[in-house]
Coordinates of C-alpha atoms and ligand atoms in Angstrom, one line a residue:
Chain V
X1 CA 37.4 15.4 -72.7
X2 CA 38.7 19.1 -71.1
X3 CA 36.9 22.2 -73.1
X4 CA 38.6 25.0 -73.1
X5 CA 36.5 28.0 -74.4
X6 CA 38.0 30.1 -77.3
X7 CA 37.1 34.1 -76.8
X8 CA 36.7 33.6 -80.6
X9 CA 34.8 30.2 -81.3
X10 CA 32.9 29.2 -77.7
X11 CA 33.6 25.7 -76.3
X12 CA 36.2 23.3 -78.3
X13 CA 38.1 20.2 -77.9
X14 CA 41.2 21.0 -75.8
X15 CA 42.8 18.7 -78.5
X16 CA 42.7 21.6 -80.9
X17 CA 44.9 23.9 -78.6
X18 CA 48.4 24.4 -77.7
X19 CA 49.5 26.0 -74.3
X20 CA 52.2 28.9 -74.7
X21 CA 53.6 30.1 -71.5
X22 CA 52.7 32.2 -68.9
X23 CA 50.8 35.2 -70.1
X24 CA 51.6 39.1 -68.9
X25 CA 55.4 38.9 -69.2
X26 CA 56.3 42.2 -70.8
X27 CA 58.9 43.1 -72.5
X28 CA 61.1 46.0 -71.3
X29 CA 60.3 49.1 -73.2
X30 CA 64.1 49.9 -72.8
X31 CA 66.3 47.2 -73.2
X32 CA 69.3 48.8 -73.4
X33 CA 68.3 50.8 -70.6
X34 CA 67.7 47.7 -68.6
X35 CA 70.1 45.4 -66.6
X36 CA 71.7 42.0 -67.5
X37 CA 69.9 40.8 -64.6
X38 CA 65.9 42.4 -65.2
X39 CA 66.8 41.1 -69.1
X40 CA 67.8 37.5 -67.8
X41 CA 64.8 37.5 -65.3
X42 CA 62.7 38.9 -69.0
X43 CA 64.1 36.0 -70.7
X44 CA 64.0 33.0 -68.6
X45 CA 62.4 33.6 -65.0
X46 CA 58.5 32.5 -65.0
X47 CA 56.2 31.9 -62.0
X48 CA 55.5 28.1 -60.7
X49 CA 52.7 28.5 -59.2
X50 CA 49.8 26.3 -56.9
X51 CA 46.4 27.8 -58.0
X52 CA 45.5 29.9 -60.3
X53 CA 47.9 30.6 -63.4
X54 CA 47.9 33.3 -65.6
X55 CA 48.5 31.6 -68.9
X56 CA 48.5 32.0 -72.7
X57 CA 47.0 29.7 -75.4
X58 CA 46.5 29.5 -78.8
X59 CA 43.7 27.7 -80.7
X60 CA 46.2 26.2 -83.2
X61 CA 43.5 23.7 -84.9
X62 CA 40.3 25.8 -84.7
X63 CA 40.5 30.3 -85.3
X64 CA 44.5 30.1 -84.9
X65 CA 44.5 32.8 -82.2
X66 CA 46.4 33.6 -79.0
X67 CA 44.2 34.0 -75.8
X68 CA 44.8 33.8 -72.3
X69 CA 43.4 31.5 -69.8
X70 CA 43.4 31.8 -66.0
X71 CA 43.8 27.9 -65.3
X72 CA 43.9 26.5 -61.6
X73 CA 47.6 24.3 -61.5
X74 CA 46.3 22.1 -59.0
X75 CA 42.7 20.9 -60.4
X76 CA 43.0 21.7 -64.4
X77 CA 40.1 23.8 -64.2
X78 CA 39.8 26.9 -66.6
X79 CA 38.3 29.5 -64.1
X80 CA 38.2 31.8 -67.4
X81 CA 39.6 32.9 -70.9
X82 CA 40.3 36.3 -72.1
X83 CA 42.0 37.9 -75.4
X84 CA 44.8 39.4 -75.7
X85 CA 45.4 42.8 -74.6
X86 CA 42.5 42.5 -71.8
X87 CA 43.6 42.5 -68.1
X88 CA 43.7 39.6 -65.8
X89 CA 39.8 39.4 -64.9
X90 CA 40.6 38.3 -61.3
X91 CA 43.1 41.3 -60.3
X92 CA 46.3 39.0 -59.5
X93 CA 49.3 40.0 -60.3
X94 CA 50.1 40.4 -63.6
X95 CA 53.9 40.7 -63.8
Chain B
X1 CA 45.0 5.2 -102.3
X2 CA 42.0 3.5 -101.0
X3 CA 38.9 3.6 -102.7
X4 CA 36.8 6.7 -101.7
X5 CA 33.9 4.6 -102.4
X6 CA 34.8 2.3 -99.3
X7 CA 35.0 5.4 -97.0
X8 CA 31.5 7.1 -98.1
X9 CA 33.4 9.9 -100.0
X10 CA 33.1 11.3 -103.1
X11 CA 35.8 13.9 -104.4
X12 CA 34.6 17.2 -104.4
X13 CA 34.0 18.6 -107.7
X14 CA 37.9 20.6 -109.2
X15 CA 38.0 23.8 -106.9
X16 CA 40.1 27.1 -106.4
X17 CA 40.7 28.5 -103.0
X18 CA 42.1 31.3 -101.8
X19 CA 42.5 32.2 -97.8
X20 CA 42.2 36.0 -96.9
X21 CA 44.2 37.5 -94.3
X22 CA 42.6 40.8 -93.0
X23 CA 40.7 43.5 -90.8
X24 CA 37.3 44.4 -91.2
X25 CA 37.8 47.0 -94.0
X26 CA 39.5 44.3 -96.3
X27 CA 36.6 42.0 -95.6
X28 CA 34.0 44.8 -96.5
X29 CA 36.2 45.3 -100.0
X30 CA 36.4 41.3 -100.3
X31 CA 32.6 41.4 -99.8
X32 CA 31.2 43.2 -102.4
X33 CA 33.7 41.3 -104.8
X34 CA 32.5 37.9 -103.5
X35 CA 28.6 39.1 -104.4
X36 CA 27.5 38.9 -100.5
X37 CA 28.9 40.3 -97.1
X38 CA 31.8 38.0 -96.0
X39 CA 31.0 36.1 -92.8
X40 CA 31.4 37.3 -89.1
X41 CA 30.3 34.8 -87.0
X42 CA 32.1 32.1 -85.9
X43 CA 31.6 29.1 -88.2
X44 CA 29.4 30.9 -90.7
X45 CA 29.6 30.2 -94.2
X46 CA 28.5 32.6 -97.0
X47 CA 27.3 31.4 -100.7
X48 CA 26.8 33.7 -103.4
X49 CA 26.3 33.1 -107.2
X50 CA 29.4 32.0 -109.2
X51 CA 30.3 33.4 -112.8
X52 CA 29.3 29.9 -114.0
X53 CA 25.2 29.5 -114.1
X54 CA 23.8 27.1 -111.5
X55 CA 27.2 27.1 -109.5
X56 CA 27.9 28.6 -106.0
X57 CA 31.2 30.3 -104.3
X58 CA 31.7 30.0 -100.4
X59 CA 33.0 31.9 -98.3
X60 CA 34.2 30.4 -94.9
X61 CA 34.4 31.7 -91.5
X62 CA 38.1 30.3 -90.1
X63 CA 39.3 33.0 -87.6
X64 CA 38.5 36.5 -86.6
X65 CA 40.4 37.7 -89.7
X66 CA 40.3 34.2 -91.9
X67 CA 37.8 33.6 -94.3
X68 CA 38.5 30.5 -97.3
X69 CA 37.0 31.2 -100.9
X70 CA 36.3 27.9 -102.0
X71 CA 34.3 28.0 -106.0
X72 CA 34.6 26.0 -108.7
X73 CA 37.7 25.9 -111.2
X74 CA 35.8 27.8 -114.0
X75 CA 35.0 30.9 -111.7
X76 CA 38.6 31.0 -110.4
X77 CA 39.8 33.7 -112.5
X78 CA 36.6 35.5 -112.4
X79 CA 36.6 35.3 -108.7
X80 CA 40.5 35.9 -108.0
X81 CA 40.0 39.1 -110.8
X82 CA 37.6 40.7 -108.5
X83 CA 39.4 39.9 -105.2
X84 CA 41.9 41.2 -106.1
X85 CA 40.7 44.4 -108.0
X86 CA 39.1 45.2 -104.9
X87 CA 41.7 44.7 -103.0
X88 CA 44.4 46.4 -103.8
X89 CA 44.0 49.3 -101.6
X90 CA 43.5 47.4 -98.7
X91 CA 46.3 45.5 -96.1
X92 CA 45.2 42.5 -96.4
X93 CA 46.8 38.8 -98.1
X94 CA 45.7 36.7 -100.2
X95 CA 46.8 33.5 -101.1
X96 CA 45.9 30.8 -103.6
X97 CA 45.7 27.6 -102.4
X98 CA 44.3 25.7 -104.5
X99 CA 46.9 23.0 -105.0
X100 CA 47.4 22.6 -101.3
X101 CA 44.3 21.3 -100.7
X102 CA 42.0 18.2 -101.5
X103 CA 38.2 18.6 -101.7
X104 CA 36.1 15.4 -100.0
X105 CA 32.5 15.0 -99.7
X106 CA 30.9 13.1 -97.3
X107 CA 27.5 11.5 -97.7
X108 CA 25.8 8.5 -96.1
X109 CA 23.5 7.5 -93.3
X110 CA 25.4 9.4 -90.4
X111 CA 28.0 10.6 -91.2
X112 CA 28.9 12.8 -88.3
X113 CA 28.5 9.5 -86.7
X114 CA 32.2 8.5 -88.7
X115 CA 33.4 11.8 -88.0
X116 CA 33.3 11.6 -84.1
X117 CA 35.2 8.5 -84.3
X118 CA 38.3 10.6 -84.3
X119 CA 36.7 13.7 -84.1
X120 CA 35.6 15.4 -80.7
X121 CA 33.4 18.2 -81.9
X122 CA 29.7 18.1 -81.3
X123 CA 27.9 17.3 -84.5
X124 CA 24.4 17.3 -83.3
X125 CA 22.5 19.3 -85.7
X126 CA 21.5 21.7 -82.8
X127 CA 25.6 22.4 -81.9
X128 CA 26.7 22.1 -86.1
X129 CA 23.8 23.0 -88.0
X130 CA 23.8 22.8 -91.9
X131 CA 26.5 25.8 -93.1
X132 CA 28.9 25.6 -90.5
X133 CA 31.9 25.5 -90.8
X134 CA 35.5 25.2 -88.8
X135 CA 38.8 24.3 -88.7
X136 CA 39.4 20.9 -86.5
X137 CA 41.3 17.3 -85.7
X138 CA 40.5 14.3 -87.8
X139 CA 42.8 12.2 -85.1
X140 CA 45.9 13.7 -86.1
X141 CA 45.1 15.3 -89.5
X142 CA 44.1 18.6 -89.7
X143 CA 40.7 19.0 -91.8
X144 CA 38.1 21.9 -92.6
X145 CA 35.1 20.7 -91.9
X146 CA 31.8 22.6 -93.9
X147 CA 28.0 20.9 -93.4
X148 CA 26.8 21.0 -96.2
X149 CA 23.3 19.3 -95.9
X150 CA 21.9 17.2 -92.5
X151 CA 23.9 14.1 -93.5
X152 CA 26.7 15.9 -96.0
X153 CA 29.9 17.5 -94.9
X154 CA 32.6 18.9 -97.2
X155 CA 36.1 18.1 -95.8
X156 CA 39.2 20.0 -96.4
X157 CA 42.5 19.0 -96.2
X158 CA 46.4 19.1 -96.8
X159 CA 46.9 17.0 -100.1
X160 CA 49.8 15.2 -97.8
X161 CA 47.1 14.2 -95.5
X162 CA 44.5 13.3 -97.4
X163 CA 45.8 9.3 -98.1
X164 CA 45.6 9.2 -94.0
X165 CA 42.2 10.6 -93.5
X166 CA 40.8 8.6 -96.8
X167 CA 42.2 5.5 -95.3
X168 CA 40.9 6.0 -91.7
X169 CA 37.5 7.3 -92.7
X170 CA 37.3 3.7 -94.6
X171 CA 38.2 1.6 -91.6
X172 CA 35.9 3.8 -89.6
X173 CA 33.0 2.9 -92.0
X174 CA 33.9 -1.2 -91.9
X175 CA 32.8 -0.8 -88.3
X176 CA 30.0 1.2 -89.0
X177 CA 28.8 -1.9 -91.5
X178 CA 29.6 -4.4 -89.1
Ligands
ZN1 ZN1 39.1 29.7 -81.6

């Protein structure tokens, strides 16, 4: 079985967690200050990509928290996790 | 409802609980009401004396700002009075429940062996030593899961569920006869 290691517990099950989207996405400071188009790309435009994936996750059955996770698309591979608030360790873009 | 008996289980003796919601400063506050500093490290349980001689009050590690009072029914109100005396300064939340949950204990020759038929964790003594604790999967019931001995666990979970993991922890220990 994949482990995925919680900032919070160490090494778990990845039965115990629940992927939540792609991590980073900010929300306009402004919003009425923003355009119908930067609020639709806010809303509903997210990255597909082939490598490494900025993601978030939450350890639903173990501590409960959110994390994020830099996860390789094509091989499954965690490369590393992170908590909240602390910047993408590899430097990509973080949109 | 299946015989605990069949399954290795005894029912935990009548219990209050109460999760706690907080930062660091409520968990300080909670502390010195419990009767010893609250826990901090993942999957650390803390015990200190109850108001009822030769009984016990824990105090479980769940998330960064989770910890479970579990004690028995007698020191409820003497524990709930001081949690919440101490308190009620503090953000924080916490909430009774009691009712919610059902109380299991586990006993028998190997009993993490039943466990991780269902359940993926690593309960080698060296990886889940005696007074840990956690929140996991029992296949697809949610449990809390406290060693409480080598061979003795405490499990924890949703009265709802507790029919499902009594009834699977029994088939699980036919095989183990077999
Ligand atoms: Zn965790």
């Amino acid at each position: 079985m994949l482990l995925i290691h919680c900032p919070y517990c160490g090494q778990r099950p990845e039965l115990e967690f629940r992927h939540g989207g792609q991590a980073h996405v900010a929300r306009p400071a402004d919003p009425s200050a923003t355009s119908i188009d930067e609020w639709a790309d806010y809303l509903y435009l997210r990255e597909n990509p082939k490598g490494l994936h900025a993601e978030r996750w939450r350890h639903v059955h173990g501590c409960g928290r959110f994390f994020n996770a830099l996860r390789d698309t094509t091989t499954d591979v965690f490369v590393s996790t992170y908590r909240c608030g602390e910047p993408r360790p590899d430097g990509g873009s973080a949109r | 409802m299946i015989n605990l008996a069949s399954a290795g289980l005894v029912a935990a003796p009548e219990s209050r609980r109460w999760v706690l919601r907080g930062h660091a400063v409520a968990m300080a506050a909670a502390g010195a009401a419990f009767g010893s500093p609250l826990p901090t490290r993942a999957g650390e349980v803390a015990q200190a004396a109850s108001s009822i001689a030769d009984t016990a009050r824990a105090a479980l590690w769940l998330g960064p700002d989770e910890v479970w009072f579990i004690t028995p029914v007698e020191d409820g109100a003497a524990l709930e009075g001081a949690l919440r005396t101490a308190l009620a300064a503090v953000p924080h939340a916490l909430v009774d429940i009691s009712h919610r949950q059902v109380g299991l204990l586990l006993q028998g020759t190997d009993p993490a062996w039943l466990l991780n038929a269902v359940c993926p964790l690593d309960l080698s003594l060296a990886a889940f030593p005696v007074n840990c604790c956690t929140r996991t999967l029992f296949n697809k019931a949610e449990i809390v899961l406290w060693r409480t001995g080598p061979a003795a666990f405490r499990l924890e979970t949703g009265r709802s569920f507790s029919g499902y993991v009594v009834g699977l922890l029994a088939e699980i220990a036919r095989e183990q006869a077999a």
